[in-house]
Coordinates of C-alpha atoms in Angstrom, one line a residue:
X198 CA -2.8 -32.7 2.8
X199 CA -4.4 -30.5 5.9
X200 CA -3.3 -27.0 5.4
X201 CA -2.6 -26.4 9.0
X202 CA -0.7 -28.0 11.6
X203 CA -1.0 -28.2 15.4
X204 CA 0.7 -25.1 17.4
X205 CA 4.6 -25.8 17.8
X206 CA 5.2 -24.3 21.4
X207 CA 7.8 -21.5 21.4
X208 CA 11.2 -22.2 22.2
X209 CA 11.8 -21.4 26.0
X210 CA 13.4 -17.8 26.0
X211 CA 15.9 -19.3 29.1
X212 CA 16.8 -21.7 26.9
X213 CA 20.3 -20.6 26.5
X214 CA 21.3 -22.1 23.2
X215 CA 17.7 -20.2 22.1
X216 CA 18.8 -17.1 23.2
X217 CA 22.6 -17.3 21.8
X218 CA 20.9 -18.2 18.4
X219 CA 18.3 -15.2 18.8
X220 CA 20.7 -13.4 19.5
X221 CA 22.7 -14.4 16.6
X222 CA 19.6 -14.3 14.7
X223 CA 19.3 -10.2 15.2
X224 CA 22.8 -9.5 14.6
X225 CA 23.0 -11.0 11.2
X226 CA 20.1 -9.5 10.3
X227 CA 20.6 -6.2 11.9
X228 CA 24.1 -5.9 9.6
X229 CA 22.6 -7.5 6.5
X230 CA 19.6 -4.5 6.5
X231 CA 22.4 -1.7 7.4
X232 CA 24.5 -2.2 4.3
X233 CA 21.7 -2.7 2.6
X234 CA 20.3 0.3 3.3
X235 CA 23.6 2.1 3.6
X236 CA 24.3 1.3 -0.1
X237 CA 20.9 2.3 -1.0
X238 CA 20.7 5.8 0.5
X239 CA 24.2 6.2 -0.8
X240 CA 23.4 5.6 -4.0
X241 CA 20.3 7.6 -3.9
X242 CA 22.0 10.6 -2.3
X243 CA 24.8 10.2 -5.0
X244 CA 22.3 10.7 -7.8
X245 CA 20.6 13.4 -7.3
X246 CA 24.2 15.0 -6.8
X247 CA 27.1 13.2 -8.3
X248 CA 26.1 10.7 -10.9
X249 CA 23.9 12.7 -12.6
X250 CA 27.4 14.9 -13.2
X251 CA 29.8 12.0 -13.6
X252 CA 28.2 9.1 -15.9
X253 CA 25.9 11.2 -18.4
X254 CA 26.7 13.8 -20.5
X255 CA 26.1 17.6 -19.6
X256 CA 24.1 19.0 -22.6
X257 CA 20.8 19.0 -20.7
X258 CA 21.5 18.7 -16.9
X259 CA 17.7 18.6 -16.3
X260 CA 17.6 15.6 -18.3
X261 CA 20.7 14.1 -16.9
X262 CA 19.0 14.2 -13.6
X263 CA 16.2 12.0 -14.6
X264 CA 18.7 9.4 -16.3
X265 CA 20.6 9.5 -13.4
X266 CA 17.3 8.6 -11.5
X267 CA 16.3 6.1 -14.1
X268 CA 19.8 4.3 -13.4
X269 CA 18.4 4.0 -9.8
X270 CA 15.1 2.8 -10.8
X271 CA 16.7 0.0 -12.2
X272 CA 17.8 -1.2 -9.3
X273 CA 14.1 -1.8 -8.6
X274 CA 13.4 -3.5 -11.7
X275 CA 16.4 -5.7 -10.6
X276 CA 14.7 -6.8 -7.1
X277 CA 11.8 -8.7 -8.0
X278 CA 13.7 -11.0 -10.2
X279 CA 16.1 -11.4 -7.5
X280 CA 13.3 -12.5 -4.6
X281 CA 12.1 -15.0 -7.3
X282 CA 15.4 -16.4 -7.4
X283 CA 16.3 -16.5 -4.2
X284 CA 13.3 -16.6 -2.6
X285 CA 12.5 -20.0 -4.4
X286 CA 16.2 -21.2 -2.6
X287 CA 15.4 -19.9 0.6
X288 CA 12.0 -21.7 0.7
X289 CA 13.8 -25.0 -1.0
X290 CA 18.0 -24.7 0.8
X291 CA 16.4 -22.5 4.1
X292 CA 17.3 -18.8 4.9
X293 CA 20.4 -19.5 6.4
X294 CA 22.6 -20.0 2.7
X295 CA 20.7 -17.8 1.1
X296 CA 21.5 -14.8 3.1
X297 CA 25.5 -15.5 3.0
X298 CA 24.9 -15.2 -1.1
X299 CA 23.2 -12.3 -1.1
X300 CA 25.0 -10.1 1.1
X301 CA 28.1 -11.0 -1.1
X302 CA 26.5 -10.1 -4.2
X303 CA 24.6 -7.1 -3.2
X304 CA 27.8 -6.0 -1.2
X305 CA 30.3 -7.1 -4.2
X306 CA 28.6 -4.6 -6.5
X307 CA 28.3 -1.8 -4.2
X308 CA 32.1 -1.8 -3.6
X309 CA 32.7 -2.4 -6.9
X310 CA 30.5 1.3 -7.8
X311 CA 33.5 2.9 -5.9
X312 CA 35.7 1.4 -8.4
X313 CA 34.1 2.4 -11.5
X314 CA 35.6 4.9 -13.9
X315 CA 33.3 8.2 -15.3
X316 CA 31.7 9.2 -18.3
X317 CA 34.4 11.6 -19.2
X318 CA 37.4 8.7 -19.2
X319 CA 35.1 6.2 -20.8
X320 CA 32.2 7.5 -22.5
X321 CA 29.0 5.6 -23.2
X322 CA 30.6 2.7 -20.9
X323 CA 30.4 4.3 -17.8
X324 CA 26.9 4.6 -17.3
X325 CA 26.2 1.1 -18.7
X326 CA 28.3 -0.6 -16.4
X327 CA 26.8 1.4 -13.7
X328 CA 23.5 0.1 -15.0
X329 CA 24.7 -3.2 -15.0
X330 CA 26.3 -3.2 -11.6
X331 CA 22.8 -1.5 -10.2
X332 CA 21.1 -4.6 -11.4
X333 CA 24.0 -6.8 -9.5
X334 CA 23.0 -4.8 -6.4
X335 CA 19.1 -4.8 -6.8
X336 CA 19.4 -8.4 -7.5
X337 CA 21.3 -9.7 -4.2
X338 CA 19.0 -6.6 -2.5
X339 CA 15.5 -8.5 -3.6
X340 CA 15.9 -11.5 -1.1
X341 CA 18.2 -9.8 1.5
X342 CA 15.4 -7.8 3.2
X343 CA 12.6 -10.2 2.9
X344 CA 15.7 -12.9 4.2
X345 CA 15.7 -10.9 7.6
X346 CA 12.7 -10.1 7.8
X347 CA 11.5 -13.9 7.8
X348 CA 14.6 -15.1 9.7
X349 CA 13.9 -13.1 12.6
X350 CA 9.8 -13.5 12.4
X351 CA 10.5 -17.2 12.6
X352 CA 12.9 -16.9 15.5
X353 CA 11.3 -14.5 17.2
X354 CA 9.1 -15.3 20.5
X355 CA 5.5 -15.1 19.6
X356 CA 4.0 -13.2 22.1
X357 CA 7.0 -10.6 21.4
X358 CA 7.0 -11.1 17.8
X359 CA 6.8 -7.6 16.7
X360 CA 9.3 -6.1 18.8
X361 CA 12.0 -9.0 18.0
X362 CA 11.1 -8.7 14.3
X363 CA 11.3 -5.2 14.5
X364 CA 14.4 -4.7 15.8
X365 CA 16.7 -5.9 12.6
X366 CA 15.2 -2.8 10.8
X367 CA 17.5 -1.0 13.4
X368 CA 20.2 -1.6 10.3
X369 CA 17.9 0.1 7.9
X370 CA 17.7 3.5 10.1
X371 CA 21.6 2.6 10.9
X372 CA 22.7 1.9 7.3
X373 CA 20.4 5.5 6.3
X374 CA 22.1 7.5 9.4
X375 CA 25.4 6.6 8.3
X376 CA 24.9 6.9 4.3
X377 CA 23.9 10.4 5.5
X378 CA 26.3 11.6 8.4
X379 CA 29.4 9.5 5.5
X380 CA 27.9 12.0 3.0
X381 CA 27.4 15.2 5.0
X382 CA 31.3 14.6 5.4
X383 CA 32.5 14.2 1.9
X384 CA 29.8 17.1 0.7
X385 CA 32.3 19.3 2.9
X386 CA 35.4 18.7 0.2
X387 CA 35.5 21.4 -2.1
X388 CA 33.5 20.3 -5.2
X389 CA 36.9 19.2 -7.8
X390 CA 37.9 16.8 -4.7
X391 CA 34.5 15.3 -4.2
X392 CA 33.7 14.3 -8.1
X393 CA 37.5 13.3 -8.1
X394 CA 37.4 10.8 -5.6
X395 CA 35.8 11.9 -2.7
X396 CA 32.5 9.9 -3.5
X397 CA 34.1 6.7 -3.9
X398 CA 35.2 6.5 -0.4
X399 CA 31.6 5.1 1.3
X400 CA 31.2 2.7 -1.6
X401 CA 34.6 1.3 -1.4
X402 CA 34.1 1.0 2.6
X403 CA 30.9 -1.3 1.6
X404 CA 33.4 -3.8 1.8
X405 CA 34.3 -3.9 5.6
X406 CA 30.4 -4.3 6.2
X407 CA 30.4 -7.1 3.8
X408 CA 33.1 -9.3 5.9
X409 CA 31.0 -8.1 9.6
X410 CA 28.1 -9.8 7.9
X411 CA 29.3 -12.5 6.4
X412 CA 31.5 -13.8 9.6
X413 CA 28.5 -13.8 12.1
X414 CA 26.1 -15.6 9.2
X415 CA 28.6 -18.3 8.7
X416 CA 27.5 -19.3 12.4
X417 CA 24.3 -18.6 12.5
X418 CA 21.8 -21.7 12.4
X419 CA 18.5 -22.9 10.4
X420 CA 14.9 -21.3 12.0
X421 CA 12.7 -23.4 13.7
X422 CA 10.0 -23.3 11.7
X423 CA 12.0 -24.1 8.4
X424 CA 13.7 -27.3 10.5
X425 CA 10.2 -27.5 11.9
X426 CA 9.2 -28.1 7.7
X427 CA 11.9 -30.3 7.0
X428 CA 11.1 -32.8 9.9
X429 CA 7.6 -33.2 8.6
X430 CA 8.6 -33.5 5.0
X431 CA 6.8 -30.4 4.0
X432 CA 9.0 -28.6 1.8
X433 CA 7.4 -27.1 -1.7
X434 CA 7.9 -29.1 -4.4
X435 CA 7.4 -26.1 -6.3
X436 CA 7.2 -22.4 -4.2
X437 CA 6.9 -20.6 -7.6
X438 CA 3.4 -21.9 -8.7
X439 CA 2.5 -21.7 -4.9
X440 CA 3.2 -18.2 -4.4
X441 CA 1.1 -17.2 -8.1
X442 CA -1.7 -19.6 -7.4
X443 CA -2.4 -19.9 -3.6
X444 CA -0.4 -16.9 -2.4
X445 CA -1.2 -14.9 -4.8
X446 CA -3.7 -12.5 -2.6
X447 CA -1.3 -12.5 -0.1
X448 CA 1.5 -11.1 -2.4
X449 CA -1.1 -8.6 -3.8
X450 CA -2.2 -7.4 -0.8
X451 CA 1.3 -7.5 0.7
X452 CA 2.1 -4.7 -2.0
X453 CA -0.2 -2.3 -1.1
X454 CA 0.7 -2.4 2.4
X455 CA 3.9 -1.5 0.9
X456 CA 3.1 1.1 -1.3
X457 CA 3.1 3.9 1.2
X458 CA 6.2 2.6 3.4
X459 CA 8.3 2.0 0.4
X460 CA 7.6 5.0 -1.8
X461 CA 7.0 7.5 1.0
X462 CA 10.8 6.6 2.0
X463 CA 12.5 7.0 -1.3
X464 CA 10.4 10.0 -1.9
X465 CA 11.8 11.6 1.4
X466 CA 15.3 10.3 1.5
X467 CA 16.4 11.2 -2.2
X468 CA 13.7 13.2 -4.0
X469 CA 13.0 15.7 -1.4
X470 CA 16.4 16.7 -1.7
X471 CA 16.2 17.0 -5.7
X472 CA 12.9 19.4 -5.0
X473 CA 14.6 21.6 -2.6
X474 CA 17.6 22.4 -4.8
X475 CA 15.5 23.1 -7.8
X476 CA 13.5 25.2 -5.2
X477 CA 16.3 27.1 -4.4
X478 CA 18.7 26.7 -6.9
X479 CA 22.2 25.2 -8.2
X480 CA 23.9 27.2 -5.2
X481 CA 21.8 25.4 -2.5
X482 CA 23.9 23.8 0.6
X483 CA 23.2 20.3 0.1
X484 CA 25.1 18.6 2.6
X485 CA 22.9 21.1 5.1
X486 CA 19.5 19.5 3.8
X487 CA 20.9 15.5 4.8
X488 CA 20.4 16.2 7.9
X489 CA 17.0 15.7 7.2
X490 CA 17.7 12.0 6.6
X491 CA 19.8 12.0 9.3
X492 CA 17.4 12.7 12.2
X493 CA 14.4 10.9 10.6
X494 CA 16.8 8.0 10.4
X495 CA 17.9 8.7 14.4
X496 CA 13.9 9.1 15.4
X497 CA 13.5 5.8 13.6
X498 CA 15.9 3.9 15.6
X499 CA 13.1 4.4 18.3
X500 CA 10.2 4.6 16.5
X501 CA 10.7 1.6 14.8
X502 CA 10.9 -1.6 17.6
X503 CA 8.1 1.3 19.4
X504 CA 5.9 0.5 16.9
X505 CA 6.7 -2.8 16.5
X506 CA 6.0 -3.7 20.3
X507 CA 2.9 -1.5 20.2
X508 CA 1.6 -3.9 17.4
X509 CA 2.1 -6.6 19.7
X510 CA -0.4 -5.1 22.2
X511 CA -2.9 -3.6 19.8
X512 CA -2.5 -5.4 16.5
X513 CA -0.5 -5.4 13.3
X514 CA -3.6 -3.5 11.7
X515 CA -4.1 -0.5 14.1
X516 CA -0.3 0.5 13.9
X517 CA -0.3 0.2 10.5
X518 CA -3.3 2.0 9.4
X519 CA -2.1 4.5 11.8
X520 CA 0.9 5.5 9.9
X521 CA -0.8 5.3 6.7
X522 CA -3.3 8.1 7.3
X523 CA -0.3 10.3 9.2
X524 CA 1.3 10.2 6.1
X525 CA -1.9 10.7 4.2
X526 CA -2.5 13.7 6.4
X527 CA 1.2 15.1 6.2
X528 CA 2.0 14.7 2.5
X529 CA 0.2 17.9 1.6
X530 CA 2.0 20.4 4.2
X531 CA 4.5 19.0 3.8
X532 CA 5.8 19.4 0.1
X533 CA 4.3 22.9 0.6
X534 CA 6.7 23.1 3.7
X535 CA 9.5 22.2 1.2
X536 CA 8.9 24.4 -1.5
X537 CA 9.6 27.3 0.8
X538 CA 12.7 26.6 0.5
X539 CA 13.6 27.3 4.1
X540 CA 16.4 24.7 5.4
X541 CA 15.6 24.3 8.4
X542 CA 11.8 23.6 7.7
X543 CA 12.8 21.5 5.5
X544 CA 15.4 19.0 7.6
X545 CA 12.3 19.0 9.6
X546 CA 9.7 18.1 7.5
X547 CA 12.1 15.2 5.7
X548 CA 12.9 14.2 9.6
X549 CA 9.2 13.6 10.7
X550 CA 8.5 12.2 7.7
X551 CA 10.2 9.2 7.9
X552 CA 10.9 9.1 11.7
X553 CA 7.3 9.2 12.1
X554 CA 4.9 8.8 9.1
X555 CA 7.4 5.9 6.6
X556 CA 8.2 4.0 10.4
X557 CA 5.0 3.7 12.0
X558 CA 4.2 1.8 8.8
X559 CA 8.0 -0.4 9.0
X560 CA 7.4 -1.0 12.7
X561 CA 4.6 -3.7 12.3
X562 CA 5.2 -4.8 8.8
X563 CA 8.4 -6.7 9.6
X564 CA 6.1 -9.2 11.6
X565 CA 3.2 -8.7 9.5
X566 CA 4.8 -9.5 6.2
X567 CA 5.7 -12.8 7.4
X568 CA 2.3 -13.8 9.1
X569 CA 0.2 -13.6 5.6
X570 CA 2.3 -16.5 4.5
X571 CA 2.7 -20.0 4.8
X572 CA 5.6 -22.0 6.0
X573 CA 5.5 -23.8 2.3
X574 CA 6.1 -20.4 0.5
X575 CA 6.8 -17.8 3.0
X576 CA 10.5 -16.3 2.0
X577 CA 9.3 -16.4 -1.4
X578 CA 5.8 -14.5 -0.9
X579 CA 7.7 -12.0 1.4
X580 CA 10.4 -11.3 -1.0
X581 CA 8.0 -10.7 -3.9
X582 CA 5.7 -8.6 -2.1
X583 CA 8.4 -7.0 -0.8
X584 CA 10.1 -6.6 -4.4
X585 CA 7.3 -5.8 -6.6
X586 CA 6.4 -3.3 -4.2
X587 CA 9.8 -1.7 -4.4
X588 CA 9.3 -1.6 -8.4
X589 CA 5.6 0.3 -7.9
X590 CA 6.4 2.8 -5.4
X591 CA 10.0 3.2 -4.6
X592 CA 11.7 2.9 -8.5
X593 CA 8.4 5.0 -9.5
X594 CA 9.0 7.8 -7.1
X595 CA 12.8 9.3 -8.0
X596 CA 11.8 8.9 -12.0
X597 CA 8.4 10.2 -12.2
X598 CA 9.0 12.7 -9.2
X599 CA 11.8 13.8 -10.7
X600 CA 9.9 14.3 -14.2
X601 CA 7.1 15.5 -12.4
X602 CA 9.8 18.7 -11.2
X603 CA 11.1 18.5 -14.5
X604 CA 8.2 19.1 -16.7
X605 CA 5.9 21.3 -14.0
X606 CA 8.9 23.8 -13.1
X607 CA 8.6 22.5 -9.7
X608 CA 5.3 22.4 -8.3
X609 CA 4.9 20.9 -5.4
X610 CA 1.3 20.0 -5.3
X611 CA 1.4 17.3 -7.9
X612 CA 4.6 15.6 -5.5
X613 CA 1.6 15.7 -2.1
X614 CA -0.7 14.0 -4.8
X615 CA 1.5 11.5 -5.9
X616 CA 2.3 10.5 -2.2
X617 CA -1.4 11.2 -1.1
X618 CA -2.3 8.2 -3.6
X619 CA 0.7 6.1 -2.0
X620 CA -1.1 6.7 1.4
X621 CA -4.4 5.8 0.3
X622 CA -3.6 2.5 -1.4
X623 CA -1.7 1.8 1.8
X624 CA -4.9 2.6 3.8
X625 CA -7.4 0.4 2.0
X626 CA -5.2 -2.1 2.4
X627 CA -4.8 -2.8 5.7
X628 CA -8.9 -3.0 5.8
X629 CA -8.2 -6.2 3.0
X630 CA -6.2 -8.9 5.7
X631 CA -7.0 -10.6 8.9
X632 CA -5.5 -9.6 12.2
X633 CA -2.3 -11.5 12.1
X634 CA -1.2 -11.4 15.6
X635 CA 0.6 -14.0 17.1
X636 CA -0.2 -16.5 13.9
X637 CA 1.6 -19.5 14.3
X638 CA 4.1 -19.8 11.9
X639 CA 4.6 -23.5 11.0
X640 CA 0.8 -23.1 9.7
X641 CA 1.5 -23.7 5.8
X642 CA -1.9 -22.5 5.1
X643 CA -1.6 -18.2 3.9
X644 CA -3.9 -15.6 6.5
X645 CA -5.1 -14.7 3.0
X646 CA -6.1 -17.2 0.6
X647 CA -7.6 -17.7 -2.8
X648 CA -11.6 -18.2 -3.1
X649 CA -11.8 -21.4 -4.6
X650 CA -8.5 -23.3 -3.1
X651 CA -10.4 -25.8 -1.8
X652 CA -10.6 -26.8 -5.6
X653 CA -6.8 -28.0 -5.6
X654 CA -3.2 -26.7 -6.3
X655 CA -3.7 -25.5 -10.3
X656 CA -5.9 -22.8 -9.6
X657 CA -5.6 -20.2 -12.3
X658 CA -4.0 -16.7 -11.0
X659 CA -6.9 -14.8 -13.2
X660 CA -9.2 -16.3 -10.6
X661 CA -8.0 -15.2 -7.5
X662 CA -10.3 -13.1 -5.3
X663 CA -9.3 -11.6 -2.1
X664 CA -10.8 -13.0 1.0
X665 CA -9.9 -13.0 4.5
X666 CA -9.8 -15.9 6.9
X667 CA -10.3 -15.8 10.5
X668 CA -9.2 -18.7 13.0

């Protein structure tokens, strides 16, 4: 079978049935990304303050902190297994189906969070069915993103294909702006209130964000690439063995792109916050210190599609090394910034850190992701580069930076390393793929591809070596 077809001409942008369904396209996956994210940051926000109170037991608060953390980190285990899943569907059913399950489940559990009675009225329970609904919410979370991002890469025109792609991840700075302005609010009830019932509210409200979503993906309708797949008769037989034999490199280089994105933003959003308090103590205003989240999340709404269209001009590469080595560059003075324990130093650094460094990366990836794949296997190679990533750098960063604090009394030097590293694998990466630019995307051969392919479909994943190909 040839491993690349010839170029399918873009769909006319004033083709008005194109535009409705790009338009459609960007809504549904603008929504889906903001409650994902909105339950995310919620929940990370919520650990570091309130479930580390509520669902474990008291005797060593230190060491309630890092459960509550590892509780969190299981979402992360959670995601991979869910982009296997549904990644698999959504190369085999097509993204459309896939993304009405998965905001329902991921949505389902977040609401039902809000519901969930504490470790003083149930004991043990409580934080096992918070575990269990974590990995409800990680699961429907591992396809969701990678769902979006491929939905709108594939709908997207290709000369404009970073901006359009870009602009869904709108709903992740959304869905992080309002987890933050929702709990700068309920941080203002006195403290009884806001462990009584106060934090329920934003994860009971998941559920109006749920019904938004799922009315506007009931109408959209199939990409044109996956239709595109289906008219030729080119569907994977089997995507799993695909992705680990052929798309292996792609998935493995895919994750160190991700390393620095992924981790740098958890690392910002919910363990910056941890530092600071332990920086200045139990009495520290924490809703203040939000902010920080607040107005990286408000630069990002900007810096985001900026970046995005700037990769369209200059390449996916250039943008993306760029905001590796900022962050690289900033991770040092900046967790020495923090460990002043000056607020509004702080908001700052946390702002600029993910406005600028964590988005310059996001800006190009959400095109980028997409072009290392083929049409055969490409929700699938997204989601589990996406997901495995998540597990490496963003369920690693709250439970080892928050042993890291534990065990160090705080010092802040060993938090720049660990993000440093992140940076630097992020770096080298983007030095390990092609220029992916304007790739056509019913090609079902992958931008990076196994060494000896050529040799047939049962190449053995302890083979694979890492080579670019250039067209």
């Amino acid at each position: 079978m040839s491993t690349s077809k010839p170029d399918l001409a873009p769909p006319p942008t004033e083709d008005p049935e194109y535009a409705a369904n790009l338009r459609r396209a960007t809504l549904a996956s603008s929504v889906g990304s903001a409650l994902e994210y909105f339950d995310f940051a919620l929940y990370g926000l919520s650990t570091a303050l309130i479930f580390n109170v509520l669902f474990f037991p008291q005797d060593d608060p230190a060491m309630a902190t890092v459960a509550a953390f590892a509780t969190y980190g299981v979402g992360f285990l959670a995601r991979p297994f869910g982009g296997l899943f549904f990644g698999t569907l959504g190369d085999r059913l097509g993204r459309k189906w896939v993304l009405v399950i998965t905001i329902l489940l991921m949505g389902g559990a977040s609401t039902a969070i809000g519901l969930l009675p504490t470790y003083e009225a149930i004991g043990i329970l409580a934080p096992i069915i918070l575990v269990f609904l974590r990995l409800l919410q990680g699961f429907g979370a591992g396809a969701e993103q990678a769902g979006a991002t491929v939905l709108m890469a594939e709908y997207a025109p290709v000369r404009r294909r970073g901006f359009f792609s870009a602009l869904p991840f709108i709903g992740i700075q959304a869905g992080t702006l309002l987890a933050a302005v929702v709990f700068s609010l309920i941080s203002l009830l006195p403290e009884d209130q806001l462990l009584a019932w106060g934090w329920r509210i934003p994860f009971l409200a998941s559920f109006l964000l749920i019904l938004v979503a799922l009315f506007i993906r009931m109408r959209l309708k199939e990409t044109p690439t996956f239709v595109e797949l289906e008219k030729h008769e080119q569907i994977a037989e089997h995507p799993i063995r695909e992705i680990f034999t052929r798309g292996l490199p792609g998935v493995i280089v895919g994750i160190g792109l991700r390393m620095a994105e992924n981790g740098g933003s958890y690392m910002f959003n919910t363990l910056a916050l941890t530092f600071f308090v332990s920086m200045v103590g139990a009495d520290a205003d924490r809703s203040l210190l939000t902010w920080g989240v607040t107005l990286g999340s408000l630069i990002g709404i900007f810096s985001v599609p900026l970046t995005g269209a700037l990769s369209d001009r200059f390449g996916r590469r250039t943008v993306y090394r760029f905001g590796a080595v900022f962050l690289l560059c900033y991770s040092f003075p900046a967790w020495w910034l923090l460990s002043l324990g000056n607020y509004y130093l702080a908001i700052a650094v946390v702002a600029v850190g993910i406005g600028v460094g964590v988005n310059s990366m996001l800006g190009p990836q959400c095109a980028m992701l997409p072009e290392l794949f083929g049409n055969r296997h490409r929700y699938l190679g997204v989601a589990m580069a996406r997901e495995l990533s998540a597990v490496l750098a963003g369920g690693l960063a709250g439970v080892l930076g928050a042993y890291l604090i534990a065990v160090s009394n705080g010092n802040w030097l060993l938090l720049a390393i660990y993000m440093a590293t992140l940076a630097t694998v992020t770096a080298a990466s983007t030095f390990l793929v092609p220029e992916t630019l304007r790739r056509d995307l019913t090609r079902i051969d992958d931008a990076v591809k196994v060494s000896r392919d050529e040799v047939g479909d049962d190449v053995s994943a302890t083979t694979v070596t890492i080579r670019t190909v250039q067209w």
